[in-house]
CSV table of C-alpha atoms in Angstrom, one decimal:
chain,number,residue,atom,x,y,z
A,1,UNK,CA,0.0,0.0,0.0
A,2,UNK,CA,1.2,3.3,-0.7
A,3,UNK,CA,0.1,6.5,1.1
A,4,UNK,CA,0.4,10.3,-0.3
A,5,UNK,CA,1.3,11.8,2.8
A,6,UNK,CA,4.4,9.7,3.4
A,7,UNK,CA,5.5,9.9,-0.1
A,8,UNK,CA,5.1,13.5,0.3
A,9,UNK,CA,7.3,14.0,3.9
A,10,UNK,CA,9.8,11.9,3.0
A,11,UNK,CA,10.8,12.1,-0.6
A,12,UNK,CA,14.5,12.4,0.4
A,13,UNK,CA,14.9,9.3,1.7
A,14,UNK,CA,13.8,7.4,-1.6
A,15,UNK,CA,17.0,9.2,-4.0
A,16,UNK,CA,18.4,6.1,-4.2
A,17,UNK,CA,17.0,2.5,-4.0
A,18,UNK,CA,19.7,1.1,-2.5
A,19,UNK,CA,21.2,2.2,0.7
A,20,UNK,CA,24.9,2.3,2.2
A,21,UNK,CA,26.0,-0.6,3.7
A,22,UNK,CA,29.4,-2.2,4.9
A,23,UNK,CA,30.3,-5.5,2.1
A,24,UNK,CA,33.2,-7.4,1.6
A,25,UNK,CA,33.4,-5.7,-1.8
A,26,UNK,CA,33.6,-2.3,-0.8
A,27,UNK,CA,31.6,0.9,0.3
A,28,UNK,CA,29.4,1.5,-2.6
A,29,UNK,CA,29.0,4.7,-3.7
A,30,UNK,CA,30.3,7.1,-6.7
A,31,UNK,CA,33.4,6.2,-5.7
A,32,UNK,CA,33.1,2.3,-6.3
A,33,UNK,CA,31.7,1.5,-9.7
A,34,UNK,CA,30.6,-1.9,-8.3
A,35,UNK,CA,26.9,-2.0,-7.2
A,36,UNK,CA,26.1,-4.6,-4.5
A,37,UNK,CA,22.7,-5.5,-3.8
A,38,UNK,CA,21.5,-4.4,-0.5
A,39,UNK,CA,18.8,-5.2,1.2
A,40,UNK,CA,16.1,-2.3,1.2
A,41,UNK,CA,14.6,-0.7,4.2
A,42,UNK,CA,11.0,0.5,3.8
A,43,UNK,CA,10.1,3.4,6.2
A,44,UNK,CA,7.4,1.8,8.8
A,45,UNK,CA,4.3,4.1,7.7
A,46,UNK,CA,0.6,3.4,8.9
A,47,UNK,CA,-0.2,2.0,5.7
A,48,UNK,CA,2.5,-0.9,6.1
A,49,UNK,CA,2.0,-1.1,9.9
A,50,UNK,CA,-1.9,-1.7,8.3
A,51,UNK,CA,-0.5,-4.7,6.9
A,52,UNK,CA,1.2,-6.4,8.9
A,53,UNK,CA,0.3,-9.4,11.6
A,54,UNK,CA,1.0,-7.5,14.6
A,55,UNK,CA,-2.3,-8.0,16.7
A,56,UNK,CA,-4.3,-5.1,16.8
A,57,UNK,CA,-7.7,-4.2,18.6
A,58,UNK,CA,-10.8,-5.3,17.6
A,59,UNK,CA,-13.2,-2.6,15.9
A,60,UNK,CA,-16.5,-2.5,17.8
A,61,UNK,CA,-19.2,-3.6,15.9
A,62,UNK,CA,-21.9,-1.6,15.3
A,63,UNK,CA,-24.8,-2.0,17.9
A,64,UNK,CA,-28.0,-3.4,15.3
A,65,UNK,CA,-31.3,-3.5,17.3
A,66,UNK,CA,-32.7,-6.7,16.8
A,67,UNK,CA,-36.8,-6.2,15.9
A,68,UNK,CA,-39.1,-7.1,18.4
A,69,UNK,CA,-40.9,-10.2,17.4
A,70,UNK,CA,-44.9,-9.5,17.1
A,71,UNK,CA,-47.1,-12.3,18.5
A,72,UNK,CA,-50.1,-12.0,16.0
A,73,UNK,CA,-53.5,-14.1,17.7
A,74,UNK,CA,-54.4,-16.9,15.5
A,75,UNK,CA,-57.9,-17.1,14.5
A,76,UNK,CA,-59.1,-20.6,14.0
A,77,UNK,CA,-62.5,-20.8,11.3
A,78,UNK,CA,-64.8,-22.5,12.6
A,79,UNK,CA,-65.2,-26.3,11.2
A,80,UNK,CA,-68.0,-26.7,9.0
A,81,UNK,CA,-69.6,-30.6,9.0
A,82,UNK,CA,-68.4,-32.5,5.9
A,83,UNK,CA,-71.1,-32.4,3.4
A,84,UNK,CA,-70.4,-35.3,0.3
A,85,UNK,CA,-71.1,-33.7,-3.1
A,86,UNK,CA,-72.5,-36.1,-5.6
A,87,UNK,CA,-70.1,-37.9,-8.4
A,88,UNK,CA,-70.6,-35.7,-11.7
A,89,UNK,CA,-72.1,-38.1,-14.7
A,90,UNK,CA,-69.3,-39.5,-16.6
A,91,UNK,CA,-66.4,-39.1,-14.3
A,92,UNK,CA,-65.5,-43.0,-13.9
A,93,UNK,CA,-62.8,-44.3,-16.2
A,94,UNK,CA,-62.1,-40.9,-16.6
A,95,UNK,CA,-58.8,-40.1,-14.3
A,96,UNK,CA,-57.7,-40.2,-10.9
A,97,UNK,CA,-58.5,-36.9,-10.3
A,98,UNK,CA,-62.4,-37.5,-11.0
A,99,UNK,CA,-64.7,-37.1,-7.7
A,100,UNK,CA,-66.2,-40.6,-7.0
A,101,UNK,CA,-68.3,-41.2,-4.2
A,102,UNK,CA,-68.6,-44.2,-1.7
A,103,UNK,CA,-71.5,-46.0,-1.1
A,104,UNK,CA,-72.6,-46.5,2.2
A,105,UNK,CA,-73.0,-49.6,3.3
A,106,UNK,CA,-76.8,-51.9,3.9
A,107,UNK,CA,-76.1,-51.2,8.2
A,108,UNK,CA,-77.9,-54.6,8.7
A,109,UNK,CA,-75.5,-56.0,11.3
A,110,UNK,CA,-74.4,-59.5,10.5
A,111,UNK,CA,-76.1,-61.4,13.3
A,112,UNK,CA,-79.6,-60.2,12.2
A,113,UNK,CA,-78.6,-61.1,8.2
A,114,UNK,CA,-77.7,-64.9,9.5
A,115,UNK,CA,-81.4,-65.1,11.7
A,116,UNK,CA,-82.9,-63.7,8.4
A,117,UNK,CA,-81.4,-66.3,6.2
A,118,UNK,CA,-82.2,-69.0,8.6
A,119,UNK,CA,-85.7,-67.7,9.7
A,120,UNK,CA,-86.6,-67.6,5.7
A,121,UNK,CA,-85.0,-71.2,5.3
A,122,UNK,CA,-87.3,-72.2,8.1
A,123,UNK,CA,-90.2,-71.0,6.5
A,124,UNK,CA,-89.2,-72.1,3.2
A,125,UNK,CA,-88.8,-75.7,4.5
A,126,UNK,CA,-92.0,-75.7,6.8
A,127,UNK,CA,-93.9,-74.4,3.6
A,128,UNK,CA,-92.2,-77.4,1.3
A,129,UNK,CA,-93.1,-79.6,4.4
A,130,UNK,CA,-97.0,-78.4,4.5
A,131,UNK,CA,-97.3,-78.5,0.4
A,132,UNK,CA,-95.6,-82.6,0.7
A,133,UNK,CA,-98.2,-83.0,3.3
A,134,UNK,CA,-101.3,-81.6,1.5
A,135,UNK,CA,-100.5,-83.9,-1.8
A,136,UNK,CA,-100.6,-86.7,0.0
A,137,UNK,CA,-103.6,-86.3,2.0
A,138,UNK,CA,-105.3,-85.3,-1.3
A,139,UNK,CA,-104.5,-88.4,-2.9
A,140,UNK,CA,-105.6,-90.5,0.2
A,141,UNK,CA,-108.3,-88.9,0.1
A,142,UNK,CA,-109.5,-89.7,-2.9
A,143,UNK,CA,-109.2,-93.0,-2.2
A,144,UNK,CA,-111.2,-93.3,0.7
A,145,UNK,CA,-115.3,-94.3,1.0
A,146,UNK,CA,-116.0,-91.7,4.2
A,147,UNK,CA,-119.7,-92.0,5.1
A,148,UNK,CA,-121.9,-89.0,6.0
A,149,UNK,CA,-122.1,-90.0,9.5
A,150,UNK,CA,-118.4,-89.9,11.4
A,151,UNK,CA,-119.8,-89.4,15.0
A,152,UNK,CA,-118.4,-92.4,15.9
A,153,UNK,CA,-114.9,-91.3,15.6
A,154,UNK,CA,-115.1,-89.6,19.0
A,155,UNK,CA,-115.2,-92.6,20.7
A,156,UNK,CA,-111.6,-94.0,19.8
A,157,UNK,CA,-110.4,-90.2,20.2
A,158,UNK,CA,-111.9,-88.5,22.9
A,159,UNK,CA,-108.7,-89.8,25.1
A,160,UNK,CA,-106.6,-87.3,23.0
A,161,UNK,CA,-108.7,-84.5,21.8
A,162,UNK,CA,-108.0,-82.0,24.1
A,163,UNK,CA,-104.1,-82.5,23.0
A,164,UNK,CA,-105.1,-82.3,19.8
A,165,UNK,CA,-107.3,-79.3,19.4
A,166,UNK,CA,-104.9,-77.5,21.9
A,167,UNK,CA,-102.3,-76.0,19.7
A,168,UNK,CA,-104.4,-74.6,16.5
A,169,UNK,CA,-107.2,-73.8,18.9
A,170,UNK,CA,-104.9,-71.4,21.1
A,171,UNK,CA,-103.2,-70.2,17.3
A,172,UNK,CA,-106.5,-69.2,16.2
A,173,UNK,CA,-107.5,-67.5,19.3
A,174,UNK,CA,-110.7,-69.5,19.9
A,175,UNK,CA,-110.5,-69.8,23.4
A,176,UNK,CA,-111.7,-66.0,23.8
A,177,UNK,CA,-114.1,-66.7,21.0
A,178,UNK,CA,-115.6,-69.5,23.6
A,179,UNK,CA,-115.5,-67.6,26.6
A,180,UNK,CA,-117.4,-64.8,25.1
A,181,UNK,CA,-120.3,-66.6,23.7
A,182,UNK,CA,-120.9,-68.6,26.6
A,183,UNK,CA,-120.8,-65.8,29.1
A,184,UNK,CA,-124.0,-65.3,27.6
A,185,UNK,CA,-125.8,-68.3,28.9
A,186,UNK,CA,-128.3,-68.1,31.7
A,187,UNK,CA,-131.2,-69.5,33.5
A,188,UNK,CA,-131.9,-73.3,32.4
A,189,UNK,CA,-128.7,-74.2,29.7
A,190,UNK,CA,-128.6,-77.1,27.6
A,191,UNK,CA,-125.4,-77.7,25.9
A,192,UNK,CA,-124.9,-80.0,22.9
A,193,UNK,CA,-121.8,-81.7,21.6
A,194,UNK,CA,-120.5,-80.7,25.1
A,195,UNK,CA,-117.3,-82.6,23.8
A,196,UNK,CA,-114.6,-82.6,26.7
A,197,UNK,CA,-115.8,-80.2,28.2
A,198,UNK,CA,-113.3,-76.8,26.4
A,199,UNK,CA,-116.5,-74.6,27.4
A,200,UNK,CA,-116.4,-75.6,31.1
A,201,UNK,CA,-114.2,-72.5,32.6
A,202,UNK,CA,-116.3,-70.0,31.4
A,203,UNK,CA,-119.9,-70.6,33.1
A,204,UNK,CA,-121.2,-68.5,35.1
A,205,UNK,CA,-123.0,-70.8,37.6
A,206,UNK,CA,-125.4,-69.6,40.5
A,207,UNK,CA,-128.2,-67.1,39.2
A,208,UNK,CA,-128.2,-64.0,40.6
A,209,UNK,CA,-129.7,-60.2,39.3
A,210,UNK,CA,-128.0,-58.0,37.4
A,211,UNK,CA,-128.3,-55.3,34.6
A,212,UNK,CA,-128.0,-56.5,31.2
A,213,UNK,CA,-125.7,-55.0,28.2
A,214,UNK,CA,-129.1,-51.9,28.0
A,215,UNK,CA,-128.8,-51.2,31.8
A,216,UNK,CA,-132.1,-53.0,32.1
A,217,UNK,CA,-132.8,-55.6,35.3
A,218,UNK,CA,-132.7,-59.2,34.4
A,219,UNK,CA,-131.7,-62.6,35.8
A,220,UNK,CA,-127.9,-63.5,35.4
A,221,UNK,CA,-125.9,-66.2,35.4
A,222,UNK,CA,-127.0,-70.1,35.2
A,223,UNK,CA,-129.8,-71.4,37.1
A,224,UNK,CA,-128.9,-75.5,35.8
A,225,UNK,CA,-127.0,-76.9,32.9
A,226,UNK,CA,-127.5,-80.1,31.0
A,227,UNK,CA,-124.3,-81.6,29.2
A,228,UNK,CA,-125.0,-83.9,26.0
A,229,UNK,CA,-122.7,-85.9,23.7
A,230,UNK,CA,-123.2,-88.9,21.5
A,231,UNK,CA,-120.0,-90.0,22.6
A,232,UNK,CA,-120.3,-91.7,25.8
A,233,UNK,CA,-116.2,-91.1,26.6
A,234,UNK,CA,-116.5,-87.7,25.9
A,235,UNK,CA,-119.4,-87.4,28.6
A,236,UNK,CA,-117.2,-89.1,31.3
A,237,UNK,CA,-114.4,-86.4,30.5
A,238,UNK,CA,-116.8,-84.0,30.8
A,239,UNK,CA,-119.0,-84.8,34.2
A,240,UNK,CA,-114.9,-85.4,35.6
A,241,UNK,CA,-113.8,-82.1,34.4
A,242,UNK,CA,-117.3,-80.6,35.6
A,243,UNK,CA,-116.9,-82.0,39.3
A,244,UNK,CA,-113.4,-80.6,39.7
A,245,UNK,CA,-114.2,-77.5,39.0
A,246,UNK,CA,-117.7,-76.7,40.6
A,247,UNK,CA,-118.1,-80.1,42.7
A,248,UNK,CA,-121.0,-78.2,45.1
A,249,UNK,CA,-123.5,-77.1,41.9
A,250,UNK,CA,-125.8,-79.2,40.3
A,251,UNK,CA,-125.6,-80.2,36.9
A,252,UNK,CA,-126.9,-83.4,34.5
A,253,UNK,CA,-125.4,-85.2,31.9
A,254,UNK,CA,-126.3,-87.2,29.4
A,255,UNK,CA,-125.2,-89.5,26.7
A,256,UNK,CA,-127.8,-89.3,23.6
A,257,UNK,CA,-128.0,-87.7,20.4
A,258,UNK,CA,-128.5,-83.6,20.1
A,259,UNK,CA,-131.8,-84.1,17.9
A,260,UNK,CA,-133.8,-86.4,20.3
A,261,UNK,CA,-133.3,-84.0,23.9
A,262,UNK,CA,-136.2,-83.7,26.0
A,263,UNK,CA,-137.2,-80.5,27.0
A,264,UNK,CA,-136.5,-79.7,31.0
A,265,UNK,CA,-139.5,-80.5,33.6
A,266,UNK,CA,-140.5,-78.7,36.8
A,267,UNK,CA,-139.2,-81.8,38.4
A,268,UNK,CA,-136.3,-81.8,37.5
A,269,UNK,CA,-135.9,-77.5,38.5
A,270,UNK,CA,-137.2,-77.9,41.7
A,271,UNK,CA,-138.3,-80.8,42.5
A,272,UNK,CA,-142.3,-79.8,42.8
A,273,UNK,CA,-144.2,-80.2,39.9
A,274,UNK,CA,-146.4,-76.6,40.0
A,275,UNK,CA,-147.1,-76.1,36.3
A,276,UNK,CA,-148.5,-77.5,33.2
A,277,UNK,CA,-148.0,-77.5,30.0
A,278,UNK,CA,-144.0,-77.1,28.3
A,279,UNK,CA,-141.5,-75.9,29.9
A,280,UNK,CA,-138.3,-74.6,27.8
A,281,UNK,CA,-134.6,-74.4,28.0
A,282,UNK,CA,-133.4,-70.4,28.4
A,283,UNK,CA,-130.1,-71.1,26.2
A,284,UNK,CA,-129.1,-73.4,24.5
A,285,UNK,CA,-124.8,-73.6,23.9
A,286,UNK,CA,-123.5,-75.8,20.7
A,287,UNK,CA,-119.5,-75.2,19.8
A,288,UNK,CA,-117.8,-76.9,17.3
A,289,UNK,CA,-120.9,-79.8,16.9
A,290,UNK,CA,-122.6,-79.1,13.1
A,291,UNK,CA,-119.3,-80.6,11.6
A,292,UNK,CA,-120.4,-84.2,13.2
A,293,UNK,CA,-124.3,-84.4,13.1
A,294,UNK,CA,-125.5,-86.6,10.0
A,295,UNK,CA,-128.2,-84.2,9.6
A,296,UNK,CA,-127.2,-80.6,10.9
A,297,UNK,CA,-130.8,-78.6,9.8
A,298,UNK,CA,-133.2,-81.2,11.7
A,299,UNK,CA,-131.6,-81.1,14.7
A,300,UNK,CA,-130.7,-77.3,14.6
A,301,UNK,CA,-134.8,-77.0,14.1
A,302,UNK,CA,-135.3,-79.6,17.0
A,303,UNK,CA,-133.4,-77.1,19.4
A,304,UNK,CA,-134.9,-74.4,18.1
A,305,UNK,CA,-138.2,-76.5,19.2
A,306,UNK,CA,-137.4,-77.0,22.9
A,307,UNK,CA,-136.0,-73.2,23.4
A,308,UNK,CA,-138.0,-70.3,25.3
A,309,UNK,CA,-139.9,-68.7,22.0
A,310,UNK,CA,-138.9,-65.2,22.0
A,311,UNK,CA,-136.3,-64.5,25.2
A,312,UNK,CA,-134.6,-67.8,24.8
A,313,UNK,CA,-131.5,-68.1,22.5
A,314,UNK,CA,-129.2,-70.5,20.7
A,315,UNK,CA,-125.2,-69.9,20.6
A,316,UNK,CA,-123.4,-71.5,18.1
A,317,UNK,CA,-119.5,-71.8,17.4
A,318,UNK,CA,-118.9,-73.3,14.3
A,319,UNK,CA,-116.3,-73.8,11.6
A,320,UNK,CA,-117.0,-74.3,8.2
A,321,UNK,CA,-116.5,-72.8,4.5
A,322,UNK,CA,-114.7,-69.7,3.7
A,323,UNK,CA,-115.5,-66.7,1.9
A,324,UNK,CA,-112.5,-67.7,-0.1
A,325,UNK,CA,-112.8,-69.9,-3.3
A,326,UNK,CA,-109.0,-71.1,-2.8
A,327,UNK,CA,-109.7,-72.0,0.4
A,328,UNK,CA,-112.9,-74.0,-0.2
A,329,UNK,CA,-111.1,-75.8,-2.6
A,330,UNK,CA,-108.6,-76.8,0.0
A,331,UNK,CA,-110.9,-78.2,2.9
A,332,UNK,CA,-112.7,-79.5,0.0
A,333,UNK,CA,-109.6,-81.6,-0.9
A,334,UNK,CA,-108.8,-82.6,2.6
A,335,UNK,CA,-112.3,-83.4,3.7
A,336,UNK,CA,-113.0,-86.6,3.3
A,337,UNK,CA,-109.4,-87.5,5.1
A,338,UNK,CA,-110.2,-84.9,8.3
A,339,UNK,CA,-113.6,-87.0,8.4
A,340,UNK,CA,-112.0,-89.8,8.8
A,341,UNK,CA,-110.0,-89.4,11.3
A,342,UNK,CA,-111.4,-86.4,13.5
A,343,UNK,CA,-115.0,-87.3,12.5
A,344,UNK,CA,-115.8,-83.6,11.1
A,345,UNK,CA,-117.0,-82.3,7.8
A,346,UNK,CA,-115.0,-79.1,7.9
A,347,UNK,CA,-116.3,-77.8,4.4
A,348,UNK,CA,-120.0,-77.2,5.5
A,349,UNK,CA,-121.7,-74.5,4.9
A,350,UNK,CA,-123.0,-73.2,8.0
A,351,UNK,CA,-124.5,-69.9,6.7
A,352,UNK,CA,-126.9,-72.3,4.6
A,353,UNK,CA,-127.5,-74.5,7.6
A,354,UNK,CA,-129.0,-71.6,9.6
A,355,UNK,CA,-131.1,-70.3,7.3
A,356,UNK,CA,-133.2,-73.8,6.4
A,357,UNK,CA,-133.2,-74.1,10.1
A,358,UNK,CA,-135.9,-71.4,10.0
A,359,UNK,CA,-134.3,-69.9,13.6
A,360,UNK,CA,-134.4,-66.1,13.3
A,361,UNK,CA,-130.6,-64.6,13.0
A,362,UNK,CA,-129.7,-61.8,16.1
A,363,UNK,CA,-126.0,-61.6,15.2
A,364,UNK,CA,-123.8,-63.2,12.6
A,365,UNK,CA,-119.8,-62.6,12.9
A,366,UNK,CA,-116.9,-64.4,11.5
A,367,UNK,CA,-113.2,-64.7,11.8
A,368,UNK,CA,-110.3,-66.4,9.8
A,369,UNK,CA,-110.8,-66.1,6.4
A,370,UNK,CA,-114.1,-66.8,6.9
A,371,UNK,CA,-114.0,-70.2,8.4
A,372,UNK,CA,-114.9,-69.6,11.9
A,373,UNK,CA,-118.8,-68.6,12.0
A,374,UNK,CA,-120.5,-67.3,15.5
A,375,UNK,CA,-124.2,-67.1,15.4
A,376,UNK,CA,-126.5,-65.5,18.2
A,377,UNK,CA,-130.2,-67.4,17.1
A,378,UNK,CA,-133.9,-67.6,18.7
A,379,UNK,CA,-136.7,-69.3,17.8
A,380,UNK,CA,-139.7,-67.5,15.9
A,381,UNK,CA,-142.9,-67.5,18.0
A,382,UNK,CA,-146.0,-69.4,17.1
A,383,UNK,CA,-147.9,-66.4,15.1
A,384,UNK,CA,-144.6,-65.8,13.4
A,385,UNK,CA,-144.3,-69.6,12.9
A,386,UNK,CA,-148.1,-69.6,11.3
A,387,UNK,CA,-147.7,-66.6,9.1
A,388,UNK,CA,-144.7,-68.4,7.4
């Protein structure tokens, strides 16, 4: 480095570039032609002490305020619930980039999938069972030479028939059906094709006063009952079944056939004889008994005959045809094997029954398709009798 002042100061020192000096050759100078080299001395100016290592002091760095740092707040949007847009038409097949959407899944959990599948294999099966069953009992049917008079069935099955009506009869709800109609019986009762006895839990026995279904004053409940079968077993279920149940009141039963029952006497009420004359049954109960009778109009007539004309009434429980064609073709099928063995005619029209009867119709209902028929009845009085 070179600096204009020093050059300037000392300008005399720099005549010559080479400086006196003691050598083995001699002083040099104008007297001695012979130049030696010598080794030059530089002044020490700033500029070379600048540049040399000699440690010097550090230069203070210039104080920089560092900037403050700013703590800006954070405001969070608030999350807005995922709404799925529908796939565009034609984006499949189209690119990776084309919005497809998921189906969701059925949500039937896999335990109620497996009781579907086996609850509709159940079915399926029972219904292949049920449809075997039918074809055969059509063709054996066919075969067999059933007369019209099966009464006599009763007599080999009356040991099972309360095990075997018990099932379809609480499917079908008929135990309600029974109990209603024969809360209805009062006074003198005379029940017909008594069966077992199914009706037996729903007397009401002991007579007593009361308000009929009008709030008007009548006599309630059942002064005496009469039970009659054909079948001579079934009677002896019954009277058993009776004596449990009420073994203090007073009843009668009988073995004979529905069409030939006497009318009550005043004998047999009370023991006195204090009128004459006929004396006439207040209700008269039949469930279940118009299947089995060779001749269901005469003997419907023949109660009629030995009822009280114009209070008295007939209840009837019946099963029979439907209002279904389908289903008339079925018991149609299977009648002449149900005959046989059970010792009913389950295809019988009981509406047509009634009506030749000649009994005058207070209430008419019917259940299950049809095939279950109720029938309130009374018979018509003499001038009503005369006129027709």
């Amino acid at each position: 480095m070179r600096c204009a002042t020093d050059l300037g100061t000392s300008s005399n020192q720099f005549d010559s570039p080479f400086l006196e000096s003691s050598s083995p050759f001699g002083t040099v100078g104008a007297d001695n032609p012979v130049a030696v080299p010598l080794v030059a001395k530089w002044p020490v100016t700033p500029c070379r002490s600048a540049s040399s290592k000699a440690p010097r002091p550090p230069k203070p760095s210039p104080k920089i305020s560092k900037p403050v740092a700013i703590k800006r707040r954070q405001v969070t949007p608030p999350r807005q619930p995922y709404q799925e847009r529908p796939s565009p038409q034609g984006t499949q097949g189209e690119g990776l980039n084309a919005e497809t959407t998921v189906k969701p899944g059925h949500g039937i959990p896999p335990r109620a999938l497996t009781f579907l599948g086996i609850t509709a294999l159940t079915i399926s099966t029972y219904c292949g069972y049920l449809y075997a069953s039918y074809t055969r009992e059509v063709s054996k049917a066919q075969t067999l030479d059933v007369p019209r008079d099966v009464s006599d069935r009763y007599n080999t099955t009356a040991a099972t028939f309360d095990a075997d009506v018990e099932l379809s009869e609480k499917a079908m709800g008929l135990g309600k059906k029974r109990r209603d109609l024969v809360r209805q019986a009062r006074g003198n009762v005379l029940e017909v094709s008594c069966g077992t006895g199914r009706n037996l839990p729903f007397y009401d026995l002991g007579e007593r006063r009361g308000l009929d279904a009008d709030g008007h004053a009548t006599v309630l409940g059942c002064r005496s009952v009469t039970f009659v079968d054909l079948s001579p077993q079934m009677v002896a279920i019954m009277k058993e079944k009776f004596e449990k149940l009420y073994p203090t009141f007073p009843a009668t039963f009988r073995a004979c056939d529905a069409g030939k029952v006497e009318p009550p006497s005043d004998l047999a009420r009370s023991g006195v004889k204090t009128t004459e004359g006929p004396v006439y049954f207040d209700t008269v109960v039949q469930t279940m008994g118009l299947c089995s009778m060779p001749d269901p109009v005469a003997t419907l007539r023949h109660l009629g005959s030995v009822t009280e004309p114009g209070s008295g009434r007939i209840l009837l429980l019946e099963h029979g045809r439907s209002y279904y064609d389908w289903v008339n073709r079925i018991l149609d099928n299977l009648a002449p094997a149900h005959a046989d063995r059970h010792g009913c005619w389950w295809n019988r029209d009981i509406g047509d029954i009634v009506r030749e009867s000649g009994l005058e119709i207070v209430e008419e209902k019917r259940w299950h398709l049809g095939t279950t028929w109720r029938y309130v009845l009374k018979p018509k009085r003499s001038t009503e009798k005369s006129q027709s």
